[in-house]
Coordinates of C-alpha atoms in Angstrom, one line a residue:
M1 CA 2.1 -6.4 7.3
P2 CA -1.2 -6.7 9.1
A3 CA -4.3 -6.9 7.1
S4 CA -5.6 -3.7 9.0
L5 CA -3.3 -1.7 6.5
A6 CA -5.5 -3.0 3.8
P7 CA -6.9 0.6 2.8
V8 CA -3.6 2.3 3.4
L9 CA -2.0 0.0 0.8
G10 CA -4.7 0.1 -1.9
A11 CA -6.1 -3.4 -1.1
R12 CA -9.3 -4.9 0.2
R13 CA -9.5 -6.9 3.4
D14 CA -10.5 -9.8 1.3
G15 CA -6.9 -9.7 -0.1
S16 CA -7.5 -8.5 -3.7
A17 CA -6.4 -5.2 -5.2
S18 CA -8.9 -2.6 -4.8
V19 CA -10.2 -0.4 -7.9
D20 CA -9.6 3.3 -7.9
T21 CA -12.3 5.3 -6.2
A22 CA -12.8 8.6 -4.6
S23 CA -12.1 6.9 -1.4
G24 CA -8.9 5.3 -2.3
L25 CA -7.8 8.6 -3.8
L26 CA -8.8 10.4 -0.2
M27 CA -6.6 7.7 1.5
T28 CA -3.6 8.7 -0.4
L29 CA -4.2 12.3 0.3
M30 CA -4.3 11.6 4.0
G31 CA -1.2 9.9 4.2
E32 CA 0.6 12.2 1.6
F33 CA -0.4 15.6 2.7
M34 CA -2.7 15.6 5.9
L35 CA -0.3 13.1 8.0
P36 CA 2.9 15.1 7.8
L37 CA 1.5 18.8 7.4
G38 CA -0.4 18.9 10.6
G39 CA -3.3 16.2 10.3
T40 CA -5.9 18.7 9.2
A41 CA -7.3 19.9 6.0
W42 CA -9.9 22.1 4.8
T43 CA -12.7 20.9 2.4
Q44 CA -11.7 22.8 -0.3
T45 CA -8.1 21.9 -0.4
I46 CA -9.3 18.2 -0.7
I47 CA -12.0 18.6 -3.3
G48 CA -9.4 21.2 -5.6
L49 CA -6.8 18.7 -5.6
A50 CA -9.2 15.5 -6.2
E51 CA -10.7 17.5 -9.0
R52 CA -7.2 17.8 -10.6
L53 CA -7.0 14.0 -10.3
G54 CA -10.4 13.6 -12.3
V55 CA -12.7 13.4 -9.0
R56 CA -15.9 15.4 -9.3
D57 CA -17.1 17.5 -6.4
K58 CA -19.8 15.2 -5.5
A59 CA -17.8 12.2 -5.1
A60 CA -15.1 13.9 -3.2
R61 CA -17.6 15.2 -0.8
Q62 CA -19.2 11.6 -0.5
A63 CA -15.7 9.8 0.1
L64 CA -15.0 12.5 2.8
A65 CA -18.3 11.7 4.5
R66 CA -17.8 8.0 4.2
T67 CA -14.3 8.0 5.7
C68 CA -15.6 10.1 8.5
D69 CA -18.3 7.2 9.2
R70 CA -15.6 4.7 9.3
G71 CA -13.8 6.6 12.0
W72 CA -10.9 7.9 9.9
L73 CA -11.8 11.4 10.2
D74 CA -13.3 14.0 12.6
R75 CA -15.0 17.3 11.2
E76 CA -15.1 20.6 12.7
R77 CA -17.0 23.8 11.7
V78 CA -15.0 26.8 11.5
G79 CA -17.3 29.7 10.1
R80 CA -18.7 28.7 7.0
Q81 CA -15.6 26.2 6.3
T82 CA -15.4 22.7 7.6
R83 CA -11.9 21.5 8.6
W84 CA -11.4 17.6 8.7
I85 CA -8.9 16.0 11.3
L86 CA -7.2 12.8 11.2
T87 CA -8.1 10.6 14.0
D88 CA -6.0 8.5 16.3
H89 CA -7.2 5.5 14.5
A90 CA -6.3 7.0 11.3
T91 CA -3.0 8.1 12.6
E92 CA -2.0 4.9 13.9
L93 CA -2.3 3.2 10.5
L94 CA -1.3 5.6 8.1
E95 CA 1.9 6.2 9.9
P96 CA 3.3 2.4 9.6
G97 CA 1.6 2.5 6.2
A98 CA 3.6 5.4 4.7
E99 CA 6.8 3.9 6.2
R100 CA 6.0 0.9 4.1
I101 CA 4.9 2.5 1.0
Y102 CA 8.1 4.8 1.0
G103 CA 10.6 2.3 1.7
F104 CA 9.2 -0.7 -0.2
G105 CA 11.9 -1.8 -2.9
Q106 CA 14.5 0.6 -2.0
D107 CA 17.0 -1.8 -0.2
R108 CA 17.4 -5.3 -1.4
R109 CA 17.8 -7.7 1.4
P110 CA 20.6 -10.3 1.0
W111 CA 19.4 -14.1 1.1
D112 CA 21.3 -16.9 2.4
G113 CA 19.3 -19.5 0.5
S114 CA 17.3 -20.8 3.4
W115 CA 13.5 -21.4 3.1
L116 CA 10.7 -21.3 5.7
M117 CA 8.2 -24.1 5.0
L118 CA 4.8 -24.5 6.6
L119 CA 2.6 -27.7 6.6
A120 CA -0.9 -26.3 7.4
S121 CA -3.7 -28.0 6.0
V122 CA -7.5 -27.2 6.8
P123 CA -10.3 -29.6 5.9
E124 CA -12.5 -28.4 3.0
R125 CA -15.5 -28.2 5.4
D126 CA -14.0 -25.3 7.2
R127 CA -14.0 -23.0 4.3
N128 CA -13.9 -19.8 6.3
V129 CA -10.8 -20.9 8.5
R130 CA -8.9 -21.8 5.3
Y131 CA -9.9 -18.6 3.5
R132 CA -8.7 -16.7 6.6
M133 CA -5.6 -18.8 6.9
G134 CA -4.7 -18.1 3.2
L135 CA -5.4 -14.5 3.5
G136 CA -3.1 -13.9 6.6
L137 CA -0.4 -16.1 5.0
S138 CA -0.5 -14.3 1.9
W139 CA -0.6 -10.8 3.4
A140 CA 2.7 -12.1 5.2
G141 CA 4.3 -12.8 1.8
F142 CA 3.9 -16.3 2.0
G143 CA 3.4 -18.4 -1.3
S144 CA 1.4 -21.7 -1.8
I145 CA 2.5 -24.6 -4.0
G146 CA -0.5 -26.6 -2.9
Q147 CA -1.5 -29.4 -0.5
G148 CA -1.1 -27.1 2.2
I149 CA 2.4 -26.5 1.7
W150 CA 3.6 -22.8 2.2
L151 CA 6.7 -21.1 1.6
S152 CA 8.8 -18.1 2.4
P153 CA 12.6 -17.1 1.7
W154 CA 12.3 -15.1 4.7
V155 CA 12.6 -17.3 7.6
D156 CA 12.2 -14.3 10.1
R157 CA 8.6 -14.4 9.1
E158 CA 7.8 -17.5 10.9
S159 CA 6.7 -15.5 14.1
V160 CA 4.1 -13.8 12.0
A161 CA 2.8 -17.3 10.5
V162 CA 2.5 -18.5 14.1
E163 CA 0.5 -15.7 15.3
V164 CA -1.7 -16.1 12.2
L165 CA -2.3 -20.0 12.7
R166 CA -2.7 -20.1 16.3
D167 CA -5.3 -17.4 16.0
L168 CA -7.1 -19.5 13.9
G169 CA -6.7 -22.6 15.8
V170 CA -4.7 -24.4 12.9
E171 CA -2.3 -27.0 13.6
A172 CA 0.9 -26.7 11.4
T173 CA 4.4 -27.9 11.3
S174 CA 7.3 -25.5 10.2
F175 CA 10.6 -26.3 8.7
H176 CA 13.6 -24.3 8.2
G177 CA 15.9 -25.6 5.2
S178 CA 17.6 -25.2 1.9
L179 CA 17.2 -26.8 -1.4
G180 CA 19.1 -30.1 -1.9
Q181 CA 20.5 -31.5 -5.1
L182 CA 17.1 -31.7 -6.9
G183 CA 15.3 -28.6 -7.8
D184 CA 15.6 -25.1 -8.8
A185 CA 15.0 -22.1 -6.4
P186 CA 13.5 -19.8 -9.2
D187 CA 11.3 -22.4 -10.6
L188 CA 10.1 -23.1 -6.9
A189 CA 9.2 -19.3 -6.6
G190 CA 7.5 -19.4 -10.0
R191 CA 5.1 -21.9 -8.7
A192 CA 4.3 -20.5 -5.4
W193 CA 3.9 -16.8 -6.5
D194 CA 2.2 -15.2 -9.8
L195 CA 5.2 -13.5 -11.2
P196 CA 4.1 -12.9 -14.6
E197 CA 1.2 -10.9 -13.2
L198 CA 3.5 -9.0 -10.8
R199 CA 5.8 -8.2 -13.8
G200 CA 2.8 -6.7 -15.8
H201 CA 1.7 -4.3 -12.6
Y202 CA 5.5 -2.9 -12.5
E203 CA 5.7 -2.6 -16.2
R204 CA 2.2 -0.5 -16.3
F205 CA 3.8 1.6 -13.6
L206 CA 6.8 2.3 -15.4
D207 CA 4.7 3.2 -18.8
D208 CA 2.1 5.2 -16.5
T209 CA 5.2 7.4 -15.0
D210 CA 7.4 7.7 -18.4
A211 CA 5.8 11.4 -19.2
L212 CA 6.8 12.7 -15.7
T213 CA 10.6 11.9 -16.1
G214 CA 12.7 14.7 -17.1
R215 CA 10.2 17.7 -16.2
L216 CA 9.5 19.2 -13.0
P217 CA 6.0 20.6 -12.5
D218 CA 5.3 23.0 -9.7
G219 CA 2.3 24.5 -7.6
G220 CA -1.1 22.4 -7.9
D221 CA 0.4 20.4 -10.7
A222 CA 3.3 19.3 -8.7
A223 CA 0.6 18.1 -5.8
A224 CA -1.5 16.2 -8.3
E225 CA 1.4 14.6 -9.7
L226 CA 2.7 13.5 -6.2
A227 CA -0.6 12.2 -5.4
A228 CA -1.1 10.2 -8.4
L229 CA 2.5 8.9 -8.1
V230 CA 2.0 7.9 -4.6
H231 CA -1.7 6.3 -5.6
R232 CA 0.0 4.2 -8.3
W233 CA 2.8 3.0 -6.0
R234 CA 1.1 2.1 -2.8
R235 CA -0.3 -1.2 -3.8
F236 CA 2.9 -2.8 -4.5
P237 CA 3.9 -3.7 -0.7
F238 CA 0.4 -5.5 -0.9
L239 CA 1.2 -7.0 -4.3
D240 CA 4.8 -8.0 -4.1
P241 CA 5.9 -10.7 -1.6
D242 CA 9.4 -9.0 -1.7
L243 CA 11.3 -11.9 -3.0
P244 CA 15.1 -11.9 -3.0
D245 CA 16.9 -11.2 -6.4
A246 CA 18.2 -14.9 -6.6
L247 CA 14.6 -16.0 -7.1
L248 CA 13.6 -13.3 -9.7
P249 CA 14.7 -13.1 -13.4
D250 CA 17.6 -10.8 -14.1
D251 CA 15.5 -8.4 -16.2
W252 CA 12.9 -8.0 -13.2
P253 CA 11.4 -4.6 -13.3
G254 CA 10.9 -4.2 -9.4
P255 CA 14.2 -2.5 -8.7
V256 CA 13.7 0.0 -11.7
A257 CA 10.2 0.7 -10.4
A258 CA 11.3 1.6 -7.1
R259 CA 13.9 3.8 -8.2
R260 CA 11.5 5.6 -10.5
F261 CA 9.2 6.2 -7.4
A262 CA 11.9 7.4 -5.0
D263 CA 13.3 9.7 -7.6
L264 CA 10.2 11.2 -8.7
R265 CA 8.7 11.7 -5.2
A266 CA 11.8 13.3 -4.3
S267 CA 11.6 15.6 -7.0
L268 CA 7.8 16.5 -6.6
L269 CA 7.7 16.9 -2.8
A270 CA 8.9 20.5 -2.1
G271 CA 6.7 21.9 -4.8
A272 CA 3.6 19.7 -3.6
R273 CA 3.8 20.5 -0.2
T274 CA 4.4 24.2 -0.7
W275 CA 1.2 24.4 -2.7
W276 CA -0.7 22.6 0.0
T277 CA 0.5 24.4 2.9
E278 CA -0.2 28.1 0.7
H279 CA -3.8 26.8 -0.1
E280 CA -4.5 25.6 3.2
S281 CA -3.3 29.1 4.8
A282 CA -5.5 31.0 2.2
L283 CA -8.5 29.2 3.0
D284 CA -8.3 29.5 6.6
P285 CA -11.1 31.9 7.7
R286 CA -9.3 32.7 11.1
R287 CA -6.6 34.2 9.2
A288 CA -9.0 36.4 7.2
A289 CA -10.6 37.6 10.4
S290 CA -7.2 38.4 11.8

């Protein structure tokens, strides 16, 4: 999961979770509506949906301008209207981002008990390299137990770690193995990753979406609910290292949250996309002229 996907997954490039902003919400709308529905949108469609989500007109327009300046959108004047078009750069990142967001947590991988361990130490004086190494390995799902020791329960992530470390010129050693007679795998996972904090994120997601279960909004309400749902969920591929079930408590909320996301998105998708398509068509000045 390259760090270039940070804005798509609701994270900053420094590895922290981003706050909810107009630009972050626009990224959600680009991936959820523009990408699968032609790659374009009229200003009023975006602003109208953003307003349903509590973003004011001015903030939405500023977000469009900033996103355009960053190379994610192009603009085209059609009569008095402005049409926004996804750039190739945006599409190249939104497509794998969408795949990662929608599929995350849906299929639990079996685990054979093997660990990948990295010994990768950087002197204190090379703080920039240490920081970049930590960021790159964290993005790849590695956890640290200190003293330059990094762990992953997925040995197939070794190639990602090799790329990160070689790019930084960090000398390291890697091992594959399993625990012996001493130690406990879930306890080791609890030392390497902050599972209580992650549990809190999942529980808040479930609390926030409780009101949506059992009802089916339509039209613009469906579009707004879908955007809000995806916006809440899209950080989890960044926040969650995707640990196997054997390393997690029996009452771990991740699988329940993943099913909730998939079920709610499936129920909202048709109505939301119908609203978007009809709204886009009604705003098209070329349609009125013909």
